[in-house]
Amino acid sequence: MTTPLLEVENLKMHFPVKGGLFNRAKAKNYAVDGVNLTINPGETLGLVGESGCGKSTLGRCITRLYRPTDGVINFKGTNIAQLSSRQLLPYRQNVQMIFQDPMESLNARHTVGELLEEPFIIHGIGDRQSRQKSVAGLLDTVGLPARSATRYPFEFSGGQRQRIGIARALALKPELVICDEPVSALDVSIQSQILNLLMDLQREFNLAYLFIAHDLAVVKHISDRVAIMYLGKISEQASSEAIYAAPQHPYTQSLIAAIPNPDPHIKVERVPLQGDVPSPISPPPGCSFHTRCPQATDRCAVAAPELIPTDDQHWAACHLVGPRP
Amino acid sequence: MSPLLSVQELVTEFETDEGRVRALDGVSFEVTAGGTLGIVGESGCGKSVSALSVMGLLPKPNGQIQAGQILFKGEDLVAASNERLSQIRGAEIGMVFQEPMTALNPVHTIGRQLTEAVALHTDQAIPEQIATAIAILNRVGIPEPEIRMTEYPHQLSGGMRQRIVIAIALICQPELLIADEPTTALDVTIQAQILDLIRSLQRDLGMAMIMITHDLGVIAETCDTVVVMYAGQVVEYGSVFDIFDAPKHPYTQGLLRSIPRLDGPSKQPLDIIPGMVPSLHDLPPGCRFANRCAHQIPDCSGAQPAVEPVTNVHQVRCLRWQDL
């Protein structure tokens, strides 16, 4: 049994919703509402869900871009959930993030060389000469020519910019990288290049990834285990094979059925999931999925199901799925 | 039987700060009555420009059709006046765009935006217009249409907004619907609802459709015929089965191999297409895909390969398709 790199326990992130005469908090947005997960060294955990399910908020809590409302984030045995930004400095070397749109996450007024050197300067690593050597090494690692260092982000295509974003995340040799929709904005042929790069880098540097995306086929491809998120909670978690071959939660089943299959011989007449995702500001009582669930019973509207082990390395939060025999 | 829409050797150019670019270079395709044509390709390949050219909605004065014909029911839309195009748009050809929030006017009610199209293209009186609008809202699955008519776009969810946009496109019962990435901005469960809706509407109304998307899954599910575009040209054209079962162009083959599949293995390297699309400002003289192609030979960089027939439907623009 390996010791997990990251253990998240009962993590909650509730944002105040302000309004009214004095702009007081009048409600809460339950963006992340009691999430447990673990990531082992060198492993990829995929996190899938629809817009507004809280998957990006969860990633931002783990990188401590947000200070969570409640819960524990143990990284190598230290709870970093409530640390101050000064105390977080060593943690930030170890946990980095890759964003969806590198054009927005890269400062357009800096050259790529300056952007890649910045992490070393912030953490006081090396002198100018050694830093520039590291920058050249990083560019090579992500497959960009050395002359890129003197250019500006706008001179690059989307795929190349994402390579720069990856190089920046890897600069300080982190052990965990949070990837928030890193390939969603890319064309199909470029998407596969970046996915391969991420998998190569993982092997080379023994990186662990939390891979957040809405595309289950992409997530399943790159992940060892997959967690499905709905309205701030994990509804199912299993190995990437099991989540596709034997999904247990009705939401996961609908999600898989909804994906258009790139095979014209399969013309499915599916029963699409009705309605929209409820608002996380007023999540429904009981199971948060019961308003759209084709199999919901009276009990689902009253009692919220716990995430329980239902099979070997398989967890689901549904009243209809019994515990592991 | 002559096709509903026949686009022939269309050339569309844009005036840009860095000079003139040819966004479409000799694009030809046909849409049969009631059929669905898919246009697939990556950003900048010209799939949206094809739609805008057909609709006569190229940004003026920078976008210009330089050559070619767009025959809609035998009438050449390239030569048609703006007044004639306004008559056709909305009435005979409907459109659905990717972003419903930008397609809808935020300061007008849903009802006003729906009845506007009816008022423009028919001589119905106002009560009839409202009845037509409510009927189409019912048809696209909007609950409580009477109430929705008085609401504004921001009061609706993304999926509901896209249903409204579809309702506006269909309210005059067009013979052709052009859908440009209609589900790209939507979540996958909402995408499934919208695709089902479009399919059932198409079946009921006998309408033809052009489905523009980068998603090969959407193409496989909705289309009969497929155009694969690359850097402003059609590189392969055929039935959906030709394209998915026996693709001839190395680009089509590469695209199909590079997508992660749900039933595929995890954590295996994906097949990739190396490099990237050439800039339209700086196109190579020969095959535009040559610099990324695993099968290229010196001849590929010489002259543009011509479009060659594989069968009487299936066409490919590649020198070496017979060897591959």
Short mmCIF file of N, CA and C in Angstrom, two decimals, chain B residues 20-108:
data_model
loop_
_atom_site.label_atom_id
_atom_site.label_comp_id
_atom_site.label_asym_id
_atom_site.label_seq_id
_atom_site.Cartn_x
_atom_site.Cartn_y
_atom_site.Cartn_z
N ARG B 20 -4.09 39.79 -48.47
CA ARG B 20 -5.30 39.07 -48.84
C ARG B 20 -5.11 37.57 -48.57
N VAL B 21 -6.07 36.94 -47.92
CA VAL B 21 -5.99 35.49 -47.74
C VAL B 21 -7.16 34.81 -48.42
N ARG B 22 -6.88 33.63 -48.92
CA ARG B 22 -7.91 32.85 -49.59
C ARG B 22 -8.43 31.83 -48.58
N ALA B 23 -9.58 32.12 -47.97
CA ALA B 23 -10.11 31.25 -46.91
C ALA B 23 -10.76 30.00 -47.49
N LEU B 24 -11.36 30.13 -48.68
CA LEU B 24 -11.90 28.97 -49.39
C LEU B 24 -11.26 28.93 -50.76
N ASP B 25 -10.75 27.79 -51.13
CA ASP B 25 -10.05 27.68 -52.40
C ASP B 25 -10.64 26.54 -53.22
N GLY B 26 -11.68 26.86 -53.96
CA GLY B 26 -12.29 25.85 -54.83
C GLY B 26 -13.08 24.80 -54.09
N VAL B 27 -13.98 25.26 -53.21
CA VAL B 27 -14.76 24.32 -52.40
C VAL B 27 -16.04 23.93 -53.14
N SER B 28 -16.28 22.64 -53.25
CA SER B 28 -17.51 22.15 -53.89
C SER B 28 -18.17 21.11 -52.99
N PHE B 29 -19.48 21.19 -52.85
CA PHE B 29 -20.24 20.13 -52.19
C PHE B 29 -21.71 20.27 -52.54
N GLU B 30 -22.47 19.24 -52.24
CA GLU B 30 -23.90 19.26 -52.55
C GLU B 30 -24.71 18.81 -51.35
N VAL B 31 -25.90 19.37 -51.22
CA VAL B 31 -26.82 18.93 -50.18
C VAL B 31 -28.10 18.50 -50.88
N THR B 32 -28.51 17.25 -50.64
CA THR B 32 -29.75 16.79 -51.25
C THR B 32 -30.93 17.16 -50.36
N ALA B 33 -32.11 17.26 -50.95
CA ALA B 33 -33.30 17.60 -50.17
C ALA B 33 -33.49 16.56 -49.07
N GLY B 34 -33.64 17.02 -47.84
CA GLY B 34 -33.85 16.11 -46.72
C GLY B 34 -32.59 15.45 -46.19
N GLY B 35 -31.46 15.62 -46.86
CA GLY B 35 -30.23 14.97 -46.43
C GLY B 35 -29.43 15.83 -45.46
N THR B 36 -28.41 15.23 -44.84
CA THR B 36 -27.56 15.99 -43.93
C THR B 36 -26.12 15.88 -44.38
N LEU B 37 -25.52 17.04 -44.62
CA LEU B 37 -24.11 17.10 -44.98
C LEU B 37 -23.33 17.58 -43.77
N GLY B 38 -22.28 16.87 -43.42
CA GLY B 38 -21.42 17.32 -42.32
C GLY B 38 -20.17 17.97 -42.89
N ILE B 39 -19.76 19.09 -42.30
CA ILE B 39 -18.48 19.68 -42.68
C ILE B 39 -17.59 19.61 -41.45
N VAL B 40 -16.47 18.90 -41.56
CA VAL B 40 -15.61 18.70 -40.41
C VAL B 40 -14.22 19.22 -40.73
N GLY B 41 -13.54 19.72 -39.72
CA GLY B 41 -12.19 20.24 -39.91
C GLY B 41 -11.79 21.02 -38.68
N GLU B 42 -10.54 21.48 -38.68
CA GLU B 42 -10.04 22.16 -37.50
C GLU B 42 -10.21 23.67 -37.65
N SER B 43 -9.92 24.41 -36.57
CA SER B 43 -10.07 25.86 -36.61
C SER B 43 -9.36 26.44 -37.82
N GLY B 44 -10.02 27.35 -38.51
CA GLY B 44 -9.39 28.02 -39.64
C GLY B 44 -9.40 27.23 -40.93
N CYS B 45 -10.05 26.07 -40.98
CA CYS B 45 -10.03 25.28 -42.21
C CYS B 45 -11.03 25.81 -43.23
N GLY B 46 -11.93 26.69 -42.79
CA GLY B 46 -12.89 27.28 -43.72
C GLY B 46 -14.30 26.74 -43.58
N LYS B 47 -14.58 25.95 -42.53
CA LYS B 47 -15.92 25.38 -42.44
C LYS B 47 -16.98 26.44 -42.13
N SER B 48 -16.66 27.37 -41.23
CA SER B 48 -17.63 28.43 -40.95
C SER B 48 -17.74 29.42 -42.11
N VAL B 49 -16.60 29.69 -42.77
CA VAL B 49 -16.64 30.61 -43.92
C VAL B 49 -17.52 30.02 -45.03
N SER B 50 -17.51 28.70 -45.18
CA SER B 50 -18.39 28.07 -46.16
C SER B 50 -19.84 28.40 -45.86
N ALA B 51 -20.21 28.27 -44.56
CA ALA B 51 -21.59 28.56 -44.17
C ALA B 51 -21.92 30.03 -44.41
N LEU B 52 -21.02 30.91 -44.00
CA LEU B 52 -21.28 32.35 -44.16
C LEU B 52 -21.39 32.72 -45.63
N SER B 53 -20.58 32.07 -46.48
CA SER B 53 -20.65 32.35 -47.91
C SER B 53 -22.02 31.96 -48.47
N VAL B 54 -22.50 30.77 -48.07
CA VAL B 54 -23.80 30.32 -48.56
C VAL B 54 -24.89 31.28 -48.13
N MET B 55 -24.80 31.76 -46.89
CA MET B 55 -25.83 32.63 -46.35
C MET B 55 -25.70 34.07 -46.84
N GLY B 56 -24.60 34.40 -47.51
CA GLY B 56 -24.37 35.79 -47.88
C GLY B 56 -24.11 36.66 -46.67
N LEU B 57 -23.47 36.08 -45.67
CA LEU B 57 -23.24 36.81 -44.42
C LEU B 57 -21.75 37.05 -44.17
N LEU B 58 -20.94 37.06 -45.22
CA LEU B 58 -19.52 37.34 -45.03
C LEU B 58 -19.37 38.76 -44.52
N PRO B 59 -18.42 39.00 -43.60
CA PRO B 59 -18.23 40.37 -43.11
C PRO B 59 -17.87 41.29 -44.27
N LYS B 60 -18.64 42.35 -44.42
CA LYS B 60 -18.39 43.30 -45.51
C LYS B 60 -17.54 44.45 -44.98
N PRO B 61 -16.62 45.07 -45.70
CA PRO B 61 -16.29 44.73 -47.07
C PRO B 61 -15.10 43.78 -47.18
N ASN B 62 -14.64 43.23 -46.02
CA ASN B 62 -13.39 42.46 -46.07
C ASN B 62 -13.54 41.09 -46.72
N GLY B 63 -14.71 40.48 -46.56
CA GLY B 63 -14.91 39.15 -47.13
C GLY B 63 -15.59 39.23 -48.48
N GLN B 64 -15.07 38.53 -49.45
CA GLN B 64 -15.60 38.60 -50.81
C GLN B 64 -15.59 37.22 -51.45
N ILE B 65 -16.69 36.86 -52.11
CA ILE B 65 -16.66 35.66 -52.94
C ILE B 65 -16.03 36.04 -54.27
N GLN B 66 -14.92 35.40 -54.62
CA GLN B 66 -14.20 35.78 -55.83
C GLN B 66 -14.60 34.96 -57.04
N ALA B 67 -14.99 33.72 -56.80
CA ALA B 67 -15.35 32.86 -57.93
C ALA B 67 -16.24 31.75 -57.42
N GLY B 68 -16.88 31.07 -58.35
CA GLY B 68 -17.69 29.92 -57.99
C GLY B 68 -19.18 30.24 -57.97
N GLN B 69 -19.95 29.19 -57.73
CA GLN B 69 -21.40 29.30 -57.74
C GLN B 69 -21.98 28.67 -56.49
N ILE B 70 -23.07 29.24 -56.00
CA ILE B 70 -23.84 28.63 -54.91
C ILE B 70 -25.26 28.49 -55.44
N LEU B 71 -25.60 27.32 -55.92
CA LEU B 71 -26.92 27.13 -56.52
C LEU B 71 -27.87 26.57 -55.48
N PHE B 72 -28.88 27.39 -55.09
CA PHE B 72 -29.90 26.94 -54.15
C PHE B 72 -31.20 26.82 -54.94
N LYS B 73 -31.70 25.61 -55.08
CA LYS B 73 -32.86 25.33 -55.92
C LYS B 73 -32.69 25.94 -57.32
N GLY B 74 -31.46 25.85 -57.82
CA GLY B 74 -31.19 26.33 -59.17
C GLY B 74 -30.85 27.79 -59.28
N GLU B 75 -31.03 28.55 -58.19
CA GLU B 75 -30.76 29.98 -58.25
C GLU B 75 -29.36 30.26 -57.71
N ASP B 76 -28.57 31.07 -58.43
CA ASP B 76 -27.20 31.33 -57.99
C ASP B 76 -27.19 32.44 -56.93
N LEU B 77 -26.88 32.07 -55.69
CA LEU B 77 -26.90 33.05 -54.60
C LEU B 77 -25.72 34.02 -54.67
N VAL B 78 -24.65 33.64 -55.37
CA VAL B 78 -23.51 34.54 -55.49
C VAL B 78 -23.95 35.80 -56.25
N ALA B 79 -24.80 35.59 -57.26
CA ALA B 79 -25.22 36.71 -58.10
C ALA B 79 -26.46 37.42 -57.54
N ALA B 80 -27.08 36.84 -56.49
CA ALA B 80 -28.35 37.40 -56.01
C ALA B 80 -28.13 38.74 -55.30
N SER B 81 -29.16 39.59 -55.35
CA SER B 81 -29.09 40.90 -54.67
C SER B 81 -29.24 40.70 -53.17
N ASN B 82 -28.87 41.73 -52.41
CA ASN B 82 -29.02 41.66 -50.96
C ASN B 82 -30.47 41.47 -50.56
N GLU B 83 -31.39 42.12 -51.30
CA GLU B 83 -32.81 42.01 -50.98
C GLU B 83 -33.27 40.55 -51.15
N ARG B 84 -32.83 39.95 -52.23
CA ARG B 84 -33.21 38.56 -52.50
C ARG B 84 -32.64 37.63 -51.40
N LEU B 85 -31.39 37.90 -51.00
CA LEU B 85 -30.78 37.08 -49.96
C LEU B 85 -31.54 37.22 -48.64
N SER B 86 -32.00 38.45 -48.33
CA SER B 86 -32.78 38.64 -47.10
C SER B 86 -34.08 37.86 -47.14
N GLN B 87 -34.66 37.77 -48.35
CA GLN B 87 -35.90 36.98 -48.48
C GLN B 87 -35.63 35.50 -48.21
N ILE B 88 -34.49 35.03 -48.70
CA ILE B 88 -34.19 33.60 -48.57
C ILE B 88 -33.77 33.25 -47.14
N ARG B 89 -32.91 34.10 -46.57
CA ARG B 89 -32.43 33.85 -45.20
C ARG B 89 -33.60 33.88 -44.24
N GLY B 90 -33.69 32.88 -43.39
CA GLY B 90 -34.77 32.86 -42.41
C GLY B 90 -36.01 32.18 -42.94
N ALA B 91 -36.33 32.41 -44.22
CA ALA B 91 -37.53 31.78 -44.77
C ALA B 91 -37.21 30.41 -45.38
N GLU B 92 -36.18 30.37 -46.23
CA GLU B 92 -35.87 29.11 -46.91
C GLU B 92 -34.61 28.45 -46.38
N ILE B 93 -33.70 29.28 -45.85
CA ILE B 93 -32.51 28.73 -45.20
C ILE B 93 -32.46 29.27 -43.77
N GLY B 94 -32.47 28.39 -42.79
CA GLY B 94 -32.36 28.81 -41.39
C GLY B 94 -30.96 28.57 -40.88
N MET B 95 -30.61 29.28 -39.82
CA MET B 95 -29.25 29.16 -39.28
C MET B 95 -29.28 28.97 -37.78
N VAL B 96 -28.35 28.16 -37.28
CA VAL B 96 -28.14 28.03 -35.84
C VAL B 96 -26.65 28.20 -35.59
N PHE B 97 -26.29 29.11 -34.71
CA PHE B 97 -24.87 29.34 -34.44
C PHE B 97 -24.46 28.72 -33.11
N GLN B 98 -23.12 28.76 -32.89
CA GLN B 98 -22.58 28.10 -31.71
C GLN B 98 -23.04 28.73 -30.40
N GLU B 99 -22.93 30.05 -30.32
CA GLU B 99 -23.15 30.72 -29.04
C GLU B 99 -24.55 31.30 -29.01
N PRO B 100 -25.50 30.65 -28.34
CA PRO B 100 -26.86 31.18 -28.36
C PRO B 100 -26.95 32.57 -27.73
N MET B 101 -26.06 32.87 -26.78
CA MET B 101 -26.15 34.17 -26.12
C MET B 101 -25.79 35.30 -27.09
N THR B 102 -24.87 35.05 -28.03
CA THR B 102 -24.54 36.12 -28.97
C THR B 102 -25.52 36.13 -30.15
N ALA B 103 -26.17 34.99 -30.42
CA ALA B 103 -27.13 34.97 -31.52
C ALA B 103 -28.44 35.64 -31.14
N LEU B 104 -28.75 35.65 -29.84
CA LEU B 104 -30.02 36.26 -29.40
C LEU B 104 -29.77 37.71 -29.00
N ASN B 105 -30.77 38.53 -29.20
CA ASN B 105 -30.67 39.93 -28.79
C ASN B 105 -31.04 40.04 -27.31
N PRO B 106 -30.11 40.50 -26.46
CA PRO B 106 -30.37 40.47 -25.02
C PRO B 106 -31.46 41.43 -24.56
N VAL B 107 -31.79 42.46 -25.35
CA VAL B 107 -32.76 43.45 -24.87
C VAL B 107 -34.17 43.22 -25.44
N HIS B 108 -34.35 42.16 -26.23
CA HIS B 108 -35.69 41.85 -26.73
C HIS B 108 -36.20 40.57 -26.08
#
